[in-house]
Coordinates of C-alpha atoms and ligand atoms in Angstrom, one line a residue:
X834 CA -41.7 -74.2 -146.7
X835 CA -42.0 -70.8 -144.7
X836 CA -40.5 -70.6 -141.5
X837 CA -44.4 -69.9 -140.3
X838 CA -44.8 -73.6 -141.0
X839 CA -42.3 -74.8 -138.7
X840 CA -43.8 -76.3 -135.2
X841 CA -41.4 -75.8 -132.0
X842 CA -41.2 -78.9 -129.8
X843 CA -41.1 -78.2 -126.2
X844 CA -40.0 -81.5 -124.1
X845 CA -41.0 -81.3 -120.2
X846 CA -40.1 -84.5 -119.7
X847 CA -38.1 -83.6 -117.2
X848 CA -40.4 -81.5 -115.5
X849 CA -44.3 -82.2 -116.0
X850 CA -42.7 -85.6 -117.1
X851 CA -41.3 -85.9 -113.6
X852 CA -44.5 -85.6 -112.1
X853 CA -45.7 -88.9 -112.7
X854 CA -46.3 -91.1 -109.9
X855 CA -43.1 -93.1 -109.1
X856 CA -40.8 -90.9 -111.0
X857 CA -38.3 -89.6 -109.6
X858 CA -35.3 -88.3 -111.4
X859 CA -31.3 -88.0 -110.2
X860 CA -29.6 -84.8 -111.7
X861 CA -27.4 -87.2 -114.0
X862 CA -31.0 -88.9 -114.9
X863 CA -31.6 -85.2 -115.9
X864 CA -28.8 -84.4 -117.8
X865 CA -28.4 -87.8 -119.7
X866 CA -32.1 -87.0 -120.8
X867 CA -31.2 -83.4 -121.8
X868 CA -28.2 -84.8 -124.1
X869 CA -30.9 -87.3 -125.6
X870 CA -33.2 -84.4 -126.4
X871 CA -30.5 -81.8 -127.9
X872 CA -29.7 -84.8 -130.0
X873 CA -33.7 -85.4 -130.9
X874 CA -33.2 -81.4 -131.7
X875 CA -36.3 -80.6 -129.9
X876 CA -36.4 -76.7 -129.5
X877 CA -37.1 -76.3 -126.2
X878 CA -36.5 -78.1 -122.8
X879 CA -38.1 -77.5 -119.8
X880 CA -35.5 -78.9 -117.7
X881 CA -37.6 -78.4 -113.9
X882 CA -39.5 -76.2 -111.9
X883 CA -36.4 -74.6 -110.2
X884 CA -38.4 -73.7 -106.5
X885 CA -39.7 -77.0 -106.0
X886 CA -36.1 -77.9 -104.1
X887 CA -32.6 -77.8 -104.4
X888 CA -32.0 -80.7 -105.9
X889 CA -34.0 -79.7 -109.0
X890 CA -32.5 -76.3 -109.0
X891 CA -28.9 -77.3 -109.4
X892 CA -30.1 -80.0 -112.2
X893 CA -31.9 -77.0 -114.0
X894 CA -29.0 -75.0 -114.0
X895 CA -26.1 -77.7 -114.5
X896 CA -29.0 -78.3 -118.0
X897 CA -28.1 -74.7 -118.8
X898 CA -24.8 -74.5 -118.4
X899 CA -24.4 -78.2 -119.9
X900 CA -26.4 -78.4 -122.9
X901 CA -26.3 -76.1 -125.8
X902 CA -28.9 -75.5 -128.8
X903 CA -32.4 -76.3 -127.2
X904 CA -34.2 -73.1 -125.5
X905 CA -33.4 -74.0 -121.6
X906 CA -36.9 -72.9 -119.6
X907 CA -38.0 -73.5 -115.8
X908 CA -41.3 -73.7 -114.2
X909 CA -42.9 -70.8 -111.8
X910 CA -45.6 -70.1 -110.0
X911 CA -46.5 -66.7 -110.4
X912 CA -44.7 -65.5 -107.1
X913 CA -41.3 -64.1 -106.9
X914 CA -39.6 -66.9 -104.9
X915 CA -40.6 -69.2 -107.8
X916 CA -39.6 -66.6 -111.0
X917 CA -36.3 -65.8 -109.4
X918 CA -35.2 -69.4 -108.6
X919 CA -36.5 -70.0 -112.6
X920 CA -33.6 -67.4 -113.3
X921 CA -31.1 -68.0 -110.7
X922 CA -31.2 -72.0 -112.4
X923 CA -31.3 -71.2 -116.1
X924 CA -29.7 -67.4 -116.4
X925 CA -26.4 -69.4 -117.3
X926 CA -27.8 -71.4 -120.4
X927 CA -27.4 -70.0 -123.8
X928 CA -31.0 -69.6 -124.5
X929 CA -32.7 -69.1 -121.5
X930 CA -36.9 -69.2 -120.9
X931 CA -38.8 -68.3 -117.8
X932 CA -42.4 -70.6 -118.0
X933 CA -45.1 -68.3 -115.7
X934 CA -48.3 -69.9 -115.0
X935 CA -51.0 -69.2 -113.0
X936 CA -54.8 -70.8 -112.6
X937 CA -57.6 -69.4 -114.7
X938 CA -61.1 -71.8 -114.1
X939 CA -63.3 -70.7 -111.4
X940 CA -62.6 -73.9 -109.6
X941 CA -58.7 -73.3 -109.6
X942 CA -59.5 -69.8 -108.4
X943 CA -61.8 -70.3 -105.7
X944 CA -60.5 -73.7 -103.7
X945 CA -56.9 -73.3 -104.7
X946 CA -55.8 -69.3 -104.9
X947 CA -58.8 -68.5 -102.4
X948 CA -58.9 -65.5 -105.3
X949 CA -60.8 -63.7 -107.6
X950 CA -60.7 -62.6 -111.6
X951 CA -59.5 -59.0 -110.0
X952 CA -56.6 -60.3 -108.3
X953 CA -55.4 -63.0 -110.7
X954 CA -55.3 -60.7 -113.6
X955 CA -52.9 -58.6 -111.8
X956 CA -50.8 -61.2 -110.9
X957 CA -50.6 -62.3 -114.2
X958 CA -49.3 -58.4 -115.0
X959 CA -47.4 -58.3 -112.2
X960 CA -45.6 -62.3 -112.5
X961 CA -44.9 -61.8 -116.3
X962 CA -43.3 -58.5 -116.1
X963 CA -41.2 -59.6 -113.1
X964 CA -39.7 -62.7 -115.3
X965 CA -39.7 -60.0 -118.5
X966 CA -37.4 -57.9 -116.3
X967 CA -34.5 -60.7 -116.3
X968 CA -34.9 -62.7 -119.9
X969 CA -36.8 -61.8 -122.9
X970 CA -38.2 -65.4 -123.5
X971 CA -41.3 -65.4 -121.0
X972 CA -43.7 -68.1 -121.9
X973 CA -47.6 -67.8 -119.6
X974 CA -49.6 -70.2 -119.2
X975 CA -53.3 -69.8 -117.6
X976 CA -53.5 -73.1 -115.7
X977 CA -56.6 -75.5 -116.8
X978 CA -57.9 -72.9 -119.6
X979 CA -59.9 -75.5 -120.9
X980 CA -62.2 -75.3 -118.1
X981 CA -62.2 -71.8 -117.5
X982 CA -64.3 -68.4 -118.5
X983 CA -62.7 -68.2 -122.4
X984 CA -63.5 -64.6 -122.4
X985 CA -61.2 -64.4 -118.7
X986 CA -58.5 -66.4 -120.8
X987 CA -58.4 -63.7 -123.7
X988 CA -58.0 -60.9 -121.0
X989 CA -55.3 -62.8 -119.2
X990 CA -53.8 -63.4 -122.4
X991 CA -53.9 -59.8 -123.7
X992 CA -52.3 -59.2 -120.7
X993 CA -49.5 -60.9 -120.4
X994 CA -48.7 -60.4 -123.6
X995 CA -48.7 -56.5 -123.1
X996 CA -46.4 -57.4 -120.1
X997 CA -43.9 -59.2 -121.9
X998 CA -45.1 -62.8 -122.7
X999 CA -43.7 -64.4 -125.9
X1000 CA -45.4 -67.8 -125.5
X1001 CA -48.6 -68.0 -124.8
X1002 CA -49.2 -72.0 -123.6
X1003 CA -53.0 -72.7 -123.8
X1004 CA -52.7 -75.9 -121.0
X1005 CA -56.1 -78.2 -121.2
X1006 CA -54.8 -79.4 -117.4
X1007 CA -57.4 -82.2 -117.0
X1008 CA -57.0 -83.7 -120.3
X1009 CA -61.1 -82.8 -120.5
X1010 CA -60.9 -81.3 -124.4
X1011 CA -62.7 -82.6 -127.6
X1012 CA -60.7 -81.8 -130.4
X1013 CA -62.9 -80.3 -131.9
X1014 CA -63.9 -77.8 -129.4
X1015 CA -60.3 -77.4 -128.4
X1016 CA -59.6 -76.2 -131.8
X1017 CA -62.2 -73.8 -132.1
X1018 CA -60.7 -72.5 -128.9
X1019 CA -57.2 -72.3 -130.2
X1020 CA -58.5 -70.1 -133.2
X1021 CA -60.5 -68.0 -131.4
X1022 CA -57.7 -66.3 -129.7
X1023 CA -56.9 -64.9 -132.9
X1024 CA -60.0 -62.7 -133.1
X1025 CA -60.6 -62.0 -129.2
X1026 CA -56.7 -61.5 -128.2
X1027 CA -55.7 -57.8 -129.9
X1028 CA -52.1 -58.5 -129.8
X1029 CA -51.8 -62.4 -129.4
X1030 CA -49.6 -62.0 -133.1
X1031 CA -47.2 -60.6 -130.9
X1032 CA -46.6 -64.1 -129.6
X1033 CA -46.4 -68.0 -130.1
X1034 CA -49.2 -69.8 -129.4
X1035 CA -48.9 -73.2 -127.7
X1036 CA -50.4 -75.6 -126.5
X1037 CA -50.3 -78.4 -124.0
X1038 CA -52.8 -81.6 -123.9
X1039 CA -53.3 -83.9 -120.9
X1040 CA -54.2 -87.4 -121.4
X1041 CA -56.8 -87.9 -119.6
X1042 CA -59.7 -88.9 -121.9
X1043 CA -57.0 -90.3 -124.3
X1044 CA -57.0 -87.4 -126.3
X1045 CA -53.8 -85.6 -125.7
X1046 CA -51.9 -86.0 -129.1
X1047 CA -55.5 -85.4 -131.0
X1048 CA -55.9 -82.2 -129.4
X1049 CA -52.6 -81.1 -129.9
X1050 CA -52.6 -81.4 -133.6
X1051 CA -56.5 -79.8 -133.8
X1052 CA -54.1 -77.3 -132.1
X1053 CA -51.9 -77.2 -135.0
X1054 CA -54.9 -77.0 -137.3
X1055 CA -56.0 -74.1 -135.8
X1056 CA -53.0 -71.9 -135.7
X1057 CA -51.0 -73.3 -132.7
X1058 CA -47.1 -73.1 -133.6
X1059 CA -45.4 -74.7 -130.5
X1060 CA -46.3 -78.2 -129.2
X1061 CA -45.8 -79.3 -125.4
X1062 CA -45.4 -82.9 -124.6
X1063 CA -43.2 -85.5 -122.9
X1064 CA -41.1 -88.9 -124.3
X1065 CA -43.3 -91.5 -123.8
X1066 CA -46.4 -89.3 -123.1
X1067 CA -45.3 -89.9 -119.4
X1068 CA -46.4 -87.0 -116.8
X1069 CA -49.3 -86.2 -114.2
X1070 CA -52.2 -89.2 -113.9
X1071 CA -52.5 -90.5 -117.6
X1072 CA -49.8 -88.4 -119.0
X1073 CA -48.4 -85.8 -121.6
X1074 CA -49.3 -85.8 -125.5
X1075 CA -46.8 -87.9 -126.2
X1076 CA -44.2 -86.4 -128.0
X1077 CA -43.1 -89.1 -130.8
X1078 CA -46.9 -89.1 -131.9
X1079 CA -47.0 -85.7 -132.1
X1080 CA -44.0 -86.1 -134.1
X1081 CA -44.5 -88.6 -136.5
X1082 CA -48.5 -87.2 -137.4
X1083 CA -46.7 -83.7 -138.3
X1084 CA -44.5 -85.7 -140.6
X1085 CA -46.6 -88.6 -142.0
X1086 CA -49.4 -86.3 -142.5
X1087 CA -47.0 -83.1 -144.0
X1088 CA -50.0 -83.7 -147.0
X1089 CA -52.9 -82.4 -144.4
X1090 CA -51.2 -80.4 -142.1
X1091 CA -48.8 -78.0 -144.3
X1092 CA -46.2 -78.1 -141.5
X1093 CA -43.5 -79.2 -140.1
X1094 CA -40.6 -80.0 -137.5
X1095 CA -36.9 -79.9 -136.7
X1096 CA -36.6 -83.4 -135.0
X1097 CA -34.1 -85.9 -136.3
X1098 CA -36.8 -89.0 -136.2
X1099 CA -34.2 -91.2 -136.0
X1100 CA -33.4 -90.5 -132.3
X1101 CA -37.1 -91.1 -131.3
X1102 CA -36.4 -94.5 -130.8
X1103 CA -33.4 -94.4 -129.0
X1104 CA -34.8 -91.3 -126.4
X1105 CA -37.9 -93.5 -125.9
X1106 CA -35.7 -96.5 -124.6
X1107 CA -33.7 -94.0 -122.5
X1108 CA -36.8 -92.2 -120.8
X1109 CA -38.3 -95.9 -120.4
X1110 CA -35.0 -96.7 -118.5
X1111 CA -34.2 -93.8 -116.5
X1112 CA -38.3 -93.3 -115.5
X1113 CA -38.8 -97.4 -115.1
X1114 CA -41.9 -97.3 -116.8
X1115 CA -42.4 -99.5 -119.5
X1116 CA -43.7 -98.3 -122.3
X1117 CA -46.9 -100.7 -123.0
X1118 CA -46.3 -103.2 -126.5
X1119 CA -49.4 -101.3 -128.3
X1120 CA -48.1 -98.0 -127.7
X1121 CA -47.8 -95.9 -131.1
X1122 CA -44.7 -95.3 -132.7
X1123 CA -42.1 -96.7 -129.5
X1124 CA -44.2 -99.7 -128.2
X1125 CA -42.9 -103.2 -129.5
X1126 CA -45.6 -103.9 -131.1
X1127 CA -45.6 -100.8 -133.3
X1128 CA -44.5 -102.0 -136.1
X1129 CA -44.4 -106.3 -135.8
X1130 CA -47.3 -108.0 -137.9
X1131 CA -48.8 -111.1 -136.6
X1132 CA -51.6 -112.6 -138.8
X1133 CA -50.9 -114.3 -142.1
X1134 CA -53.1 -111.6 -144.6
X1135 CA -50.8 -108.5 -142.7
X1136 CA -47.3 -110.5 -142.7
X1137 CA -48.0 -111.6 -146.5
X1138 CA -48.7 -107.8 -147.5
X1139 CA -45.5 -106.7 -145.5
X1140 CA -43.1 -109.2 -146.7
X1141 CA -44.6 -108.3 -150.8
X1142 CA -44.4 -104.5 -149.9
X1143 CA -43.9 -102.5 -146.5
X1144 CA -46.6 -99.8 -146.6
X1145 CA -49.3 -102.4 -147.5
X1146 CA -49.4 -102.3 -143.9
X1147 CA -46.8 -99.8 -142.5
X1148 CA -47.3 -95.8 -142.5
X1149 CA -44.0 -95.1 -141.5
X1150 CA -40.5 -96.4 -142.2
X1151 CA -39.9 -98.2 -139.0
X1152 CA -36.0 -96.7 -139.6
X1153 CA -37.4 -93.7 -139.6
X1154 CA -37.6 -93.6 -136.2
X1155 CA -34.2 -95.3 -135.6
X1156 CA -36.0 -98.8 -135.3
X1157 CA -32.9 -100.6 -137.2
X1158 CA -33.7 -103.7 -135.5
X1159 CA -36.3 -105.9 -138.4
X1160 CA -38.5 -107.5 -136.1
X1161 CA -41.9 -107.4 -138.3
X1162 CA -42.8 -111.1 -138.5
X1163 CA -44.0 -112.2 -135.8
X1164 CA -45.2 -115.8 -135.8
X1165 CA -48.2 -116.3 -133.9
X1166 CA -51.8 -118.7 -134.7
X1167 CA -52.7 -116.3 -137.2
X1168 CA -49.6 -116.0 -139.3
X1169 CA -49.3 -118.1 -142.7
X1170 CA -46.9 -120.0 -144.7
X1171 CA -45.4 -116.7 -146.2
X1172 CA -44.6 -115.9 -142.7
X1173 CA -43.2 -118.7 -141.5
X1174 CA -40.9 -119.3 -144.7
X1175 CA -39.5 -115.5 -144.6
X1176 CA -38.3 -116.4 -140.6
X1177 CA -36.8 -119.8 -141.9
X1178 CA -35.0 -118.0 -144.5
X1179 CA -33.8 -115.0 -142.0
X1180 CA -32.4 -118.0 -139.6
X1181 CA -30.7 -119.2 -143.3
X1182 CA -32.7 -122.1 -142.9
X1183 CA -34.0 -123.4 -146.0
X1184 CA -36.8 -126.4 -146.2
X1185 CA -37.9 -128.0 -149.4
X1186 CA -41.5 -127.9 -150.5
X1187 CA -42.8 -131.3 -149.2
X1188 CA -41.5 -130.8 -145.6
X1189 CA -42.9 -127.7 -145.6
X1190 CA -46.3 -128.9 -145.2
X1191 CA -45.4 -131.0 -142.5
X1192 CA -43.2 -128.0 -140.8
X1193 CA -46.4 -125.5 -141.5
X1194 CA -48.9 -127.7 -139.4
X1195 CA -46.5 -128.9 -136.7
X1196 CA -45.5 -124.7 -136.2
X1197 CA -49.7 -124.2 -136.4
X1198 CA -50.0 -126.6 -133.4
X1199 CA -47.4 -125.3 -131.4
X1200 CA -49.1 -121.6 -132.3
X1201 CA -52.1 -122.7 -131.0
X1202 CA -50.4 -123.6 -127.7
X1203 CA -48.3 -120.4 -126.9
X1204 CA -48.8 -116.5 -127.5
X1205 CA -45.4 -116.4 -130.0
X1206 CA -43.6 -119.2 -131.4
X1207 CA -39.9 -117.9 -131.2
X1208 CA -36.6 -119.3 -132.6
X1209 CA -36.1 -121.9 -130.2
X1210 CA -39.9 -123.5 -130.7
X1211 CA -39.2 -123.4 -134.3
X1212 CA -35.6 -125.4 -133.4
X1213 CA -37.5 -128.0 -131.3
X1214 CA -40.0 -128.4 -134.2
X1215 CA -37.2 -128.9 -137.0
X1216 CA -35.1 -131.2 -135.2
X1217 CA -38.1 -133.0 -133.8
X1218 CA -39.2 -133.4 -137.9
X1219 CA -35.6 -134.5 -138.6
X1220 CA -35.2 -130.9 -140.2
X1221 CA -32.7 -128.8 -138.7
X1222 CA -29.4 -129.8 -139.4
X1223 CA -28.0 -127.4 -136.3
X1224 CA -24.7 -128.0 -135.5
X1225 CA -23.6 -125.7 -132.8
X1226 CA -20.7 -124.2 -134.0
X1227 CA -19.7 -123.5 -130.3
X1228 CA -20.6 -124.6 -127.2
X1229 CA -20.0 -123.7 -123.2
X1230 CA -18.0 -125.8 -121.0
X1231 CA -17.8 -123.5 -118.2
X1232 CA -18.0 -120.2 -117.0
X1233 CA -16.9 -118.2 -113.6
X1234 CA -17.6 -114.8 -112.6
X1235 CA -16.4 -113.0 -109.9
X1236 CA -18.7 -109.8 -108.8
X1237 CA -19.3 -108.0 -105.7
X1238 CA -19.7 -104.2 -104.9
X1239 CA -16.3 -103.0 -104.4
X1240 CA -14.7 -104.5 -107.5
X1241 CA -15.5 -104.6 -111.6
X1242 CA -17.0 -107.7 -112.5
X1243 CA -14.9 -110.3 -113.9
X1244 CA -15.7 -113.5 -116.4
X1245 CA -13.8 -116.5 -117.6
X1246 CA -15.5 -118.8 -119.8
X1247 CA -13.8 -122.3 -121.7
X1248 CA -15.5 -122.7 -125.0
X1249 CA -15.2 -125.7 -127.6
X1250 CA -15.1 -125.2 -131.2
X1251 CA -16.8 -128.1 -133.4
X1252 CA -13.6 -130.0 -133.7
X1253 CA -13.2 -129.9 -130.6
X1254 CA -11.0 -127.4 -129.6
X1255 CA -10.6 -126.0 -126.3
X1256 CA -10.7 -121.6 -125.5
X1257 CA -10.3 -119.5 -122.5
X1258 CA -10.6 -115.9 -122.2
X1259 CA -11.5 -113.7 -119.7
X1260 CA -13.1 -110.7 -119.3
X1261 CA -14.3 -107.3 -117.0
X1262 CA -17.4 -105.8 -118.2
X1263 CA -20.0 -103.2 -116.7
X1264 CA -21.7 -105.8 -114.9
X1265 CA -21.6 -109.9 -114.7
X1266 CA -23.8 -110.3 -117.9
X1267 CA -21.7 -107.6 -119.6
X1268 CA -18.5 -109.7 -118.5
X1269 CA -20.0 -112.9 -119.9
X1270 CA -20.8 -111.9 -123.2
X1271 CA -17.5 -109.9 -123.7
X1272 CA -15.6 -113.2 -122.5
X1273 CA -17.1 -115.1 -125.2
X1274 CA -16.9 -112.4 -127.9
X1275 CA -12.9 -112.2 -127.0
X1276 CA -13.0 -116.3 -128.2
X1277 CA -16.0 -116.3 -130.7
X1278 CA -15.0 -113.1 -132.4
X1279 CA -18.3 -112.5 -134.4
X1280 CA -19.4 -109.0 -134.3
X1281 CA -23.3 -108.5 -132.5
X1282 CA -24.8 -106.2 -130.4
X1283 CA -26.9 -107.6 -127.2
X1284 CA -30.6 -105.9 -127.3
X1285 CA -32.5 -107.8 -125.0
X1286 CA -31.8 -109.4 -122.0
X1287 CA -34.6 -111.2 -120.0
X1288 CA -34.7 -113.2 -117.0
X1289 CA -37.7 -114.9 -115.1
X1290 CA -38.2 -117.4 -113.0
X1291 CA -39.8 -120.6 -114.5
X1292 CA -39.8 -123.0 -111.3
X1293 CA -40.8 -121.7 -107.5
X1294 CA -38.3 -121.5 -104.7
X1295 CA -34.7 -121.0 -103.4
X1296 CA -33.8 -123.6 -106.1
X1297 CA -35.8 -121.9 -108.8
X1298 CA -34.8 -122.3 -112.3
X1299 CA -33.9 -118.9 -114.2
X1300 CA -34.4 -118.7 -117.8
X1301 CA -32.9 -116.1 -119.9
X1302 CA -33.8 -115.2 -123.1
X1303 CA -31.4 -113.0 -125.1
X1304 CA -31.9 -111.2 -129.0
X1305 CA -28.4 -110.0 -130.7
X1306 CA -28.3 -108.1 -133.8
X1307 CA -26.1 -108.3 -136.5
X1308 CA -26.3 -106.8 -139.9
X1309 CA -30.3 -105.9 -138.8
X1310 CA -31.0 -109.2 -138.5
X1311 CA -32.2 -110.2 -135.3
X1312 CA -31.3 -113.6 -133.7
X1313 CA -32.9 -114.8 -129.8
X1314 CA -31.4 -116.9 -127.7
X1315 CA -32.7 -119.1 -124.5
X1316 CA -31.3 -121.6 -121.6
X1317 CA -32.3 -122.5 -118.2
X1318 CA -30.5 -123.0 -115.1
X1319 CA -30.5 -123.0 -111.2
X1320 CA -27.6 -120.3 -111.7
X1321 CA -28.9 -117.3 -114.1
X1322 CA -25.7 -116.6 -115.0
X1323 CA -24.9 -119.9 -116.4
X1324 CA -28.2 -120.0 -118.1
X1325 CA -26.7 -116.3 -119.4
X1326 CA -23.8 -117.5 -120.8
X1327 CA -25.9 -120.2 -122.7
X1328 CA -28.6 -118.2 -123.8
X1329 CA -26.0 -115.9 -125.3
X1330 CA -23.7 -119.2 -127.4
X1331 CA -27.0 -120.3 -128.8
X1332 CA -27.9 -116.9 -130.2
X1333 CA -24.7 -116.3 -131.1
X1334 CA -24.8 -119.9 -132.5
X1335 CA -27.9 -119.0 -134.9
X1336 CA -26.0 -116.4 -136.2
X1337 CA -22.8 -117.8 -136.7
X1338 CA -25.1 -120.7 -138.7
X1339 CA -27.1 -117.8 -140.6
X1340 CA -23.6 -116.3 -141.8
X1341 CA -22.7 -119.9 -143.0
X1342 CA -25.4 -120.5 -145.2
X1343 CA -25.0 -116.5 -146.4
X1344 CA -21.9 -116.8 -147.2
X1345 CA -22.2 -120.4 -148.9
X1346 CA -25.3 -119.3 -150.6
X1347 CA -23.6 -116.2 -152.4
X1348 CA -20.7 -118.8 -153.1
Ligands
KIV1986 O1 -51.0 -79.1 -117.1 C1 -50.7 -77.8 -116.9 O2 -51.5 -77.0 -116.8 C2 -49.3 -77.5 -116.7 C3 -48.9 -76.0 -116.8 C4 -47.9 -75.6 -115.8 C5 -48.5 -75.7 -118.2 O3 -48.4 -78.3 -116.6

């Protein structure tokens, strides 16, 4: 491929990310996310917009003097304060960028800048070649194009450019672009801008009308060669073009599209749980590529295509996003038999042909009751058939913990084996939960890694009852646990044994299976 094909990535996260509602980033937040997205090997990160107070300056410029590879780039108005705070914050990083923008629709002009075409067209001159003074990465950006005079843009634009610019960011602001017609605007700055070959074009969708990650690749299609977007397609009101779509529609559809990026896919995952974290807000189930539904199949025709090949129903590798985790199946009204026997063989459970009928309808009845029927409602119905020969291998007789906010959590937890035998162990973890499980792993000794951890409340009051459910992974199988209790840590502790019991019980039958 030429390196004309490649498309730059340009995270703002961190900054138009920031700007969602309820989002408020620390400087460690900041930098955690930076050393998520050098790892991603996205090209550029806009780390803040340096002037909008201190505390974003010195996490801009503790990004550039932290994190090495990406393009470091801060946000300005296009007013000196704003530029030389952009340079004061990111003149330390290794590849520094200064982003000018400055509003280009009538009604930006009017109510905002109280100015007219005149006076913003030398601003632009006058902004760019300021920030072109200190760094010879100047990206502009003519704030809600998409709604603004195209043949103003294309002056702007010239301008700029003849200033300095080396990126310039087409912004639809509102998220109000067709695809279609945002495309046709993309291309057209090829044959109205003189010199636009001089620079990068860009572009950066809004998600307004839901069409943020559409527009961005009619972007692509029409000769756009840098893509701005966030982790999660959080930012302003509805949000960024969401990067991983972006992403994944450059690479699935490499056929189409003729180009193609520097990511390592297999961090998507992993940055999308960070951002989701770090931003507390949860990325909805549906969501493309990163929700939890993404890539689980629920009714009987899908799971029975899955299970007999993946892409009958999958367009991407789930691990090719760092999904390692094989949650497809889910069982649900609609799944079938197929379904149901490939979970009963994950557990290691295996059920003879004339219970299975019997299992089949009593699993459809409990399906038609609940939204998922997990591990534990396929327990109840096996032992309740006389099916499930499930011997805990371990159980909990007790378990202390000691917390409070001026020392380290502790845990000490007395297991018994199946003969009997009595453990004690204790550990310090990174919280109580953390404790617990790392008590019991000190005794159990069966490598797993905790993935979920959910509590609610399932009775009302000071004397509520907490359950926990729990899903540990081992050897990308997936195993979930659940207890209830007045004390959520004991229920903790138990939901963990009896996950850790399924897989102790699926290793069993493994092993004794392959003899
Ligand atoms: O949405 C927008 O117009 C922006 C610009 C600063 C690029 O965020």
């Amino acid at each position: 491929m030429s390196a004309s094909d490649k498309i730059y990535i340009f995270d703002t996260t961190l900054r138009d990310g920031e700007q969602s509602a309820g989002i408020g980033f620390t400087k460690e937040d900041k930098l955690q996310i930076a050393h998520t997205l050098r790892k991603l090997n996205v090209d550029i990160i806009e780390a803040g917009f340096p002037a909008s107070s201190k505390g974003d300056l010195d996490a801009v410029s503790a990004i550039a003097r932290e994190i090495k590879g990406p393009v470091i780039c801060g946000l300005a108005r296009a007013n000196d304060n704003d530029i030389d705070a952009v340079w004061e914050a990111v003149k330390l990083a290794e590849s520094p960028r200064i982003h000018v923008f400055l509003s280009s629709s009538d009604i930006h002009m009017a109510q905002q800048l109280k100015k007219n075409k005149e006076d913003v067209l030398a601003m632009a001159r006058y902004s760019v070649s300021r920030a072109a003074k200190y760094c010879s990465d100047v990206e502009f950006s003519p704030m809600d194009a998409t709604r603004s005079d195209h043949e103003f843009v294309y002056q702007l634009v010239q301008a700029a450019i003849e200033e300095g610019a080396t990126t310039i960011n087409i912004p639809d602001t509102v998220g109000y672009a067709i695809p279609e017609e945002f495309g046709n605007f993309i291309g057209s700055l090829k044959n109205k801008v003189k010199d636009i070959h001089k620079a990068r074009i860009s572009v950066h969708c809004q998600n307004d009308l839901g069409m943020a990650t559409a527009n961005s690749i009619a972007g692509i299609m029409a000769g756009a060669r840098q893509i701005e977007g966030t982790i999660n397609g959080i930012g302003e009101r509805a949000g960024n073009a969401s990067l991983e779509e972006v992403i994944m529609a450059i690479s699935t559809r490499k056929d189409l599209m003729k180009v193609h990026t520097e990511i390592n896919t297999e961090e998507i995952f992993p940055s999308s749980k960070l951002v989701e974290r770090l931003s507390g807000m949860l990325v909805q189930s549906n969501k493309a590529i990163v929700g939890k539904n993404a890539f689980r199949h629920s009714s009987g025709i899908h799971q029975d295509g899955v299970l007999k090949m993946r892409e009958t129903y999958e367009i991407i590798d789930p691990k090719n996003i760092g999904l390692n985790d094989d949650q497809s199946i889910v069982l649900t009204k609609v799944s079938g038999r197929h379904g149901l026997k490939a979970r009963l063989d994950d557990l290691g459970i295996s059920i003879n042909e004339d219970d299975f009928d019997q299992i089949f309808s009593a699993f459809k009845e409990v399906a038609d009751r609940k939204d998922e029927v997990d591990d534990r409602d396929l327990e109840v119905i096996l032992s309740e058939l006389g099916n499930l020969d499930f011997e805990e291998q371990w159980s909990l007789e007790s378990v202390q913990v000691s917390t409070g906010d001026n020392q380290k959590p502790t845990a000490s937890v007395e297991l018994k084996d199946s003969e009997g035998n009595l453990y004690n162990d204790a550990a310090n973890g990174d919280g109580p939960i953390d404790s617990i499980c790392k008590a019991i792993n000190r005794i159990v000794k069966v490598e797993n890694q905790l993935t979920e951890y959910r509590v609610k409340s399932v009775t009302e009051g000071i004397d509520a009852q907490g359950e926990v459910s729990v899903r540990v992974v081992a050897n990308k199988q997936s195993f979930a646990g659940n207890a209830a209790h007045t004390d959520i840590l004991v229920a903790s502790a138990r939901a963990y044994m009896n996950a850790l019991n399924k897989l102790i019980i699926y290793n069993m039958r493994r092993s004794h299976e392959e003899g």
